């Protein structure tokens, strides 16, 4: 019971602020078929790993067109003579690194400071702020890894946090609504990420948004505590002149604060967009509604019908970020950052963890991807969401292994002021 109440508590904290952090959490939010930060990051990494192994000529027999590979599959193809046990042990350090990335990524929505910081989510038109924040983090990651004597804990934590912000760009801004078919290559590299609507320029209209009011289910009563549920479904509520000029905008939300802990409010003298969701009371101020694409259900996402497009774009952007990081670090340092070929110390730690049957917090071995692009990726993502939904239905109950008390009582110590 303790466990369930803790999980419900976390659910209530976590379901409002970006792609949903982790599969177990979306069940409580009833957003079962939505793609989470956890999945976006893992799919992207599998694609980057495949590319790395192919380009370093480690991997010979890769079927580019019609195959999906997990991390284990890729290692098995690269090292066909390894036993199952050896493969398990050798890939353990990499999986632990990814687990750290995934937990840190999810924590951006749960941590008291970052969950309401627009610069951590590309909210409230904080475009240069968010990109600046990513640039700072990237610099520390690169310095730490290139140092050679520093341990890589901080670099891995920051990378997980930074990817959260990168991924949110596609579900919180109007990039998808602008009809973009490729990722924004400037995010986290330049402070100026492209033409942005000015502060006194209206960006949304209330037309196109339909108000909804529905009764709460039991779970919603516990997790949301706002019954009946009042929210909006919106279509074409971004102003045509914004779309015509190709200007970026993103949604405002309630209770946000900037980097100096000063409050950020949705403007009342000009019609700006809201993030929108049953939890975002700013969505009742004009322009009513909102534009987020975090989930496939309208209670949380006024633009729910664009969720898969946003999630696909987030996968491609994350993959590109990993690939760029590899270019900047060089293959050896990239390898070290992810423990692709673990050191003796990492192998010793892995043996101990395996002997103790330690479980990963968020990492899921079964996630796979090919490296083909475009439509196929979208279809795969949709299918994966459907397939996994059934498994996740009972994730909230005590004999599930999906979420342990360690995950939810986890507290991040803040050493850097981000
Ligand atoms: C590398 O890291 C060590 C240990 O944290 C630090 O003392 C040293 O100054 C760093 N070197 C450089 C070149 O930054
Ligand atoms: C962006 O940063 C500036 C300067 O630090 C700050 O004044 C402003 O409030 C921030 N904007 C948002 C939306 O966080």
PDB file of N, CA, C and O in Angstrom, residues 326-367:
ATOM      1  N   UNK A 326      29.172  12.259 -30.413  1.00  0.00           N
ATOM      2  CA  UNK A 326      30.226  11.307 -30.804  1.00  0.00           C
ATOM      3  C   UNK A 326      31.264  12.001 -31.680  1.00  0.00           C
ATOM      4  O   UNK A 326      32.472  11.802 -31.501  1.00  0.00           O
ATOM      5  N   UNK A 327      30.796  12.830 -32.614  1.00  0.00           N
ATOM      6  CA  UNK A 327      31.711  13.558 -33.487  1.00  0.00           C
ATOM      7  C   UNK A 327      32.611  14.481 -32.669  1.00  0.00           C
ATOM      8  O   UNK A 327      33.814  14.558 -32.884  1.00  0.00           O
ATOM      9  N   UNK A 328      32.012  15.195 -31.721  1.00  0.00           N
ATOM     10  CA  UNK A 328      32.769  16.163 -30.919  1.00  0.00           C
ATOM     11  C   UNK A 328      33.736  15.482 -29.961  1.00  0.00           C
ATOM     12  O   UNK A 328      34.811  15.998 -29.677  1.00  0.00           O
ATOM     13  N   UNK A 329      33.332  14.343 -29.429  1.00  0.00           N
ATOM     14  CA  UNK A 329      34.181  13.666 -28.434  1.00  0.00           C
ATOM     15  C   UNK A 329      35.243  12.780 -29.094  1.00  0.00           C
ATOM     16  O   UNK A 329      36.305  12.546 -28.526  1.00  0.00           O
ATOM     17  N   UNK A 330      34.928  12.278 -30.280  1.00  0.00           N
ATOM     18  CA  UNK A 330      35.760  11.232 -30.892  1.00  0.00           C
ATOM     19  C   UNK A 330      35.270   9.879 -30.390  1.00  0.00           C
ATOM     20  O   UNK A 330      34.658   9.776 -29.323  1.00  0.00           O
ATOM     21  N   UNK A 331      35.549   8.837 -31.179  1.00  0.00           N
ATOM     22  CA  UNK A 331      34.999   7.516 -30.866  1.00  0.00           C
ATOM     23  C   UNK A 331      35.469   6.974 -29.511  1.00  0.00           C
ATOM     24  O   UNK A 331      34.689   6.361 -28.787  1.00  0.00           O
ATOM     25  N   UNK A 332      36.731   7.202 -29.158  1.00  0.00           N
ATOM     26  CA  UNK A 332      37.245   6.625 -27.909  1.00  0.00           C
ATOM     27  C   UNK A 332      36.535   7.207 -26.688  1.00  0.00           C
ATOM     28  O   UNK A 332      36.139   6.477 -25.772  1.00  0.00           O
ATOM     29  N   UNK A 333      36.390   8.530 -26.681  1.00  0.00           N
ATOM     30  CA  UNK A 333      35.725   9.152 -25.531  1.00  0.00           C
ATOM     31  C   UNK A 333      34.221   8.856 -25.522  1.00  0.00           C
ATOM     32  O   UNK A 333      33.617   8.714 -24.452  1.00  0.00           O
ATOM     33  N   UNK A 334      33.638   8.769 -26.695  1.00  0.00           N
ATOM     34  CA  UNK A 334      32.218   8.401 -26.777  1.00  0.00           C
ATOM     35  C   UNK A 334      32.019   7.001 -26.198  1.00  0.00           C
ATOM     36  O   UNK A 334      31.104   6.749 -25.406  1.00  0.00           O
ATOM     37  N   UNK A 335      32.902   6.122 -26.575  1.00  0.00           N
ATOM     38  CA  UNK A 335      32.910   4.752 -26.075  1.00  0.00           C
ATOM     39  C   UNK A 335      33.005   4.729 -24.537  1.00  0.00           C
ATOM     40  O   UNK A 335      32.254   4.026 -23.855  1.00  0.00           O
ATOM     41  N   UNK A 336      33.901   5.553 -24.016  1.00  0.00           N
ATOM     42  CA  UNK A 336      34.098   5.607 -22.562  1.00  0.00           C
ATOM     43  C   UNK A 336      32.866   6.179 -21.857  1.00  0.00           C
ATOM     44  O   UNK A 336      32.447   5.701 -20.803  1.00  0.00           O
ATOM     45  N   UNK A 337      32.275   7.236 -22.437  1.00  0.00           N
ATOM     46  CA  UNK A 337      31.104   7.868 -21.828  1.00  0.00           C
ATOM     47  C   UNK A 337      29.980   6.849 -21.645  1.00  0.00           C
ATOM     48  O   UNK A 337      29.290   6.838 -20.634  1.00  0.00           O
ATOM     49  N   UNK A 338      29.792   5.979 -22.624  1.00  0.00           N
ATOM     50  CA  UNK A 338      28.696   4.999 -22.560  1.00  0.00           C
ATOM     51  C   UNK A 338      29.142   3.610 -22.114  1.00  0.00           C
ATOM     52  O   UNK A 338      28.322   2.695 -22.063  1.00  0.00           O
ATOM     53  N   UNK A 339      30.422   3.463 -21.802  1.00  0.00           N
ATOM     54  CA  UNK A 339      30.950   2.146 -21.406  1.00  0.00           C
ATOM     55  C   UNK A 339      30.635   1.089 -22.464  1.00  0.00           C
ATOM     56  O   UNK A 339      30.209  -0.030 -22.138  1.00  0.00           O
ATOM     57  N   UNK A 340      30.819   1.435 -23.731  1.00  0.00           N
ATOM     58  CA  UNK A 340      30.529   0.483 -24.817  1.00  0.00           C
ATOM     59  C   UNK A 340      31.472  -0.720 -24.738  1.00  0.00           C
ATOM     60  O   UNK A 340      31.094  -1.844 -25.025  1.00  0.00           O
ATOM     61  N   UNK A 341      32.722  -0.444 -24.386  1.00  0.00           N
ATOM     62  CA  UNK A 341      33.689  -1.511 -24.102  1.00  0.00           C
ATOM     63  C   UNK A 341      34.197  -1.275 -22.692  1.00  0.00           C
ATOM     64  O   UNK A 341      35.152  -0.534 -22.502  1.00  0.00           O
ATOM     65  N   UNK A 342      33.549  -1.887 -21.711  1.00  0.00           N
ATOM     66  CA  UNK A 342      33.772  -1.522 -20.305  1.00  0.00           C
ATOM     67  C   UNK A 342      35.209  -1.755 -19.825  1.00  0.00           C
ATOM     68  O   UNK A 342      35.899  -2.652 -20.311  1.00  0.00           O
ATOM     69  N   UNK A 343      35.623  -0.933 -18.877  1.00  0.00           N
ATOM     70  CA  UNK A 343      36.926  -1.104 -18.228  1.00  0.00           C
ATOM     71  C   UNK A 343      36.834  -2.244 -17.217  1.00  0.00           C
ATOM     72  O   UNK A 343      35.745  -2.736 -16.911  1.00  0.00           O
ATOM     73  N   UNK A 344      37.994  -2.605 -16.670  1.00  0.00           N
ATOM     74  CA  UNK A 344      38.014  -3.684 -15.691  1.00  0.00           C
ATOM     75  C   UNK A 344      37.169  -3.327 -14.459  1.00  0.00           C
ATOM     76  O   UNK A 344      36.419  -4.161 -13.951  1.00  0.00           O
ATOM     77  N   UNK A 345      37.292  -2.085 -14.016  1.00  0.00           N
ATOM     78  CA  UNK A 345      36.487  -1.641 -12.872  1.00  0.00           C
ATOM     79  C   UNK A 345      34.995  -1.747 -13.157  1.00  0.00           C
ATOM     80  O   UNK A 345      34.218  -2.186 -12.299  1.00  0.00           O
ATOM     81  N   UNK A 346      34.613  -1.318 -14.338  1.00  0.00           N
ATOM     82  CA  UNK A 346      33.196  -1.379 -14.696  1.00  0.00           C
ATOM     83  C   UNK A 346      32.722  -2.836 -14.769  1.00  0.00           C
ATOM     84  O   UNK A 346      31.596  -3.145 -14.357  1.00  0.00           O
ATOM     85  N   UNK A 347      33.601  -3.720 -15.251  1.00  0.00           N
ATOM     86  CA  UNK A 347      33.233  -5.137 -15.327  1.00  0.00           C
ATOM     87  C   UNK A 347      33.092  -5.746 -13.931  1.00  0.00           C
ATOM     88  O   UNK A 347      32.189  -6.548 -13.685  1.00  0.00           O
ATOM     89  N   UNK A 348      33.969  -5.338 -13.037  1.00  0.00           N
ATOM     90  CA  UNK A 348      33.866  -5.836 -11.654  1.00  0.00           C
ATOM     91  C   UNK A 348      32.559  -5.398 -11.003  1.00  0.00           C
ATOM     92  O   UNK A 348      31.876  -6.186 -10.349  1.00  0.00           O
ATOM     93  N   UNK A 349      32.247  -4.128 -11.204  1.00  0.00           N
ATOM     94  CA  UNK A 349      30.993  -3.616 -10.647  1.00  0.00           C
ATOM     95  C   UNK A 349      29.807  -4.359 -11.264  1.00  0.00           C
ATOM     96  O   UNK A 349      28.834  -4.689 -10.574  1.00  0.00           O
ATOM     97  N   UNK A 350      29.906  -4.648 -12.563  1.00  0.00           N
ATOM     98  CA  UNK A 350      28.820  -5.365 -13.244  1.00  0.00           C
ATOM     99  C   UNK A 350      28.645  -6.770 -12.665  1.00  0.00           C
ATOM    100  O   UNK A 350      27.518  -7.205 -12.413  1.00  0.00           O
ATOM    101  N   UNK A 351      29.763  -7.480 -12.435  1.00  0.00           N
ATOM    102  CA  UNK A 351      29.666  -8.833 -11.870  1.00  0.00           C
ATOM    103  C   UNK A 351      28.938  -8.811 -10.543  1.00  0.00           C
ATOM    104  O   UNK A 351      28.084  -9.661 -10.274  1.00  0.00           O
ATOM    105  N   UNK A 352      29.303  -7.850  -9.725  1.00  0.00           N
ATOM    106  CA  UNK A 352      28.662  -7.756  -8.404  1.00  0.00           C
ATOM    107  C   UNK A 352      27.172  -7.484  -8.545  1.00  0.00           C
ATOM    108  O   UNK A 352      26.343  -8.100  -7.873  1.00  0.00           O
ATOM    109  N   UNK A 353      26.838  -6.526  -9.405  1.00  0.00           N
ATOM    110  CA  UNK A 353      25.422  -6.162  -9.588  1.00  0.00           C
ATOM    111  C   UNK A 353      24.625  -7.354 -10.121  1.00  0.00           C
ATOM    112  O   UNK A 353      23.506  -7.607  -9.669  1.00  0.00           O
ATOM    113  N   UNK A 354      25.223  -8.087 -11.066  1.00  0.00           N
ATOM    114  CA  UNK A 354      24.526  -9.245 -11.632  1.00  0.00           C
ATOM    115  C   UNK A 354      24.348 -10.328 -10.566  1.00  0.00           C
ATOM    116  O   UNK A 354      23.273 -10.924 -10.446  1.00  0.00           O
ATOM    117  N   UNK A 355      25.382 -10.539  -9.753  1.00  0.00           N
ATOM    118  CA  UNK A 355      25.297 -11.539  -8.688  1.00  0.00           C
ATOM    119  C   UNK A 355      24.183 -11.191  -7.695  1.00  0.00           C
ATOM    120  O   UNK A 355      23.497 -12.068  -7.184  1.00  0.00           O
ATOM    121  N   UNK A 356      24.022  -9.920  -7.452  1.00  0.00           N
ATOM    122  CA  UNK A 356      22.974  -9.484  -6.517  1.00  0.00           C
ATOM    123  C   UNK A 356      21.615  -9.333  -7.213  1.00  0.00           C
ATOM    124  O   UNK A 356      20.656  -8.881  -6.618  1.00  0.00           O
ATOM    125  N   UNK A 357      21.573  -9.650  -8.484  1.00  0.00           N
ATOM    126  CA  UNK A 357      20.353  -9.541  -9.294  1.00  0.00           C
ATOM    127  C   UNK A 357      19.741  -8.144  -9.220  1.00  0.00           C
ATOM    128  O   UNK A 357      18.521  -7.979  -9.107  1.00  0.00           O
ATOM    129  N   UNK A 358      20.602  -7.184  -9.288  1.00  0.00           N
ATOM    130  CA  UNK A 358      20.135  -5.806  -9.224  1.00  0.00           C
ATOM    131  C   UNK A 358      19.323  -5.481 -10.483  1.00  0.00           C
ATOM    132  O   UNK A 358      19.675  -5.843 -11.585  1.00  0.00           O
ATOM    133  N   UNK A 359      18.212  -4.779 -10.277  1.00  0.00           N
ATOM    134  CA  UNK A 359      17.356  -4.428 -11.421  1.00  0.00           C
ATOM    135  C   UNK A 359      17.623  -3.004 -11.876  1.00  0.00           C
ATOM    136  O   UNK A 359      17.964  -2.143 -11.075  1.00  0.00           O
ATOM    137  N   UNK A 360      17.449  -2.779 -13.157  1.00  0.00           N
ATOM    138  CA  UNK A 360      17.515  -1.405 -13.646  1.00  0.00           C
ATOM    139  C   UNK A 360      16.264  -0.666 -13.218  1.00  0.00           C
ATOM    140  O   UNK A 360      15.216  -1.259 -13.031  1.00  0.00           O
ATOM    141  N   UNK A 361      16.387   0.622 -13.082  1.00  0.00           N
ATOM    142  CA  UNK A 361      15.242   1.413 -12.668  1.00  0.00           C
ATOM    143  C   UNK A 361      14.321   1.667 -13.861  1.00  0.00           C
ATOM    144  O   UNK A 361      13.138   1.348 -13.826  1.00  0.00           O
ATOM    145  N   UNK A 362      14.844   2.200 -14.955  1.00  0.00           N
ATOM    146  CA  UNK A 362      14.009   2.519 -16.119  1.00  0.00           C
ATOM    147  C   UNK A 362      14.393   1.752 -17.377  1.00  0.00           C
ATOM    148  O   UNK A 362      13.595   1.629 -18.281  1.00  0.00           O
ATOM    149  N   UNK A 363      15.630   1.293 -17.458  1.00  0.00           N
ATOM    150  CA  UNK A 363      16.093   0.694 -18.709  1.00  0.00           C
ATOM    151  C   UNK A 363      15.304  -0.572 -19.050  1.00  0.00           C
ATOM    152  O   UNK A 363      15.052  -1.408 -18.184  1.00  0.00           O
ATOM    153  N   UNK A 364      14.897  -0.715 -20.307  1.00  0.00           N
ATOM    154  CA  UNK A 364      14.157  -1.892 -20.759  1.00  0.00           C
ATOM    155  C   UNK A 364      14.925  -2.542 -21.905  1.00  0.00           C
ATOM    156  O   UNK A 364      15.109  -1.918 -22.955  1.00  0.00           O
ATOM    157  N   UNK A 365      15.332  -3.794 -21.711  1.00  0.00           N
ATOM    158  CA  UNK A 365      16.166  -4.470 -22.717  1.00  0.00           C
ATOM    159  C   UNK A 365      15.440  -4.711 -24.027  1.00  0.00           C
ATOM    160  O   UNK A 365      16.062  -4.843 -25.070  1.00  0.00           O
ATOM    161  N   UNK A 366      14.110  -4.790 -23.993  1.00  0.00           N
ATOM    162  CA  UNK A 366      13.378  -5.230 -25.180  1.00  0.00           C
ATOM    163  C   UNK A 366      13.184  -4.147 -26.230  1.00  0.00           C
ATOM    164  O   UNK A 366      12.704  -4.428 -27.325  1.00  0.00           O
ATOM    165  N   UNK A 367      13.559  -2.914 -25.937  1.00  0.00           N
ATOM    166  CA  UNK A 367      13.324  -1.854 -26.926  1.00  0.00           C
ATOM    167  C   UNK A 367      14.289  -1.990 -28.099  1.00  0.00           C
ATOM    168  O   UNK A 367      15.489  -2.151 -27.916  1.00  0.00           O
TER     169      UNK A 367
END
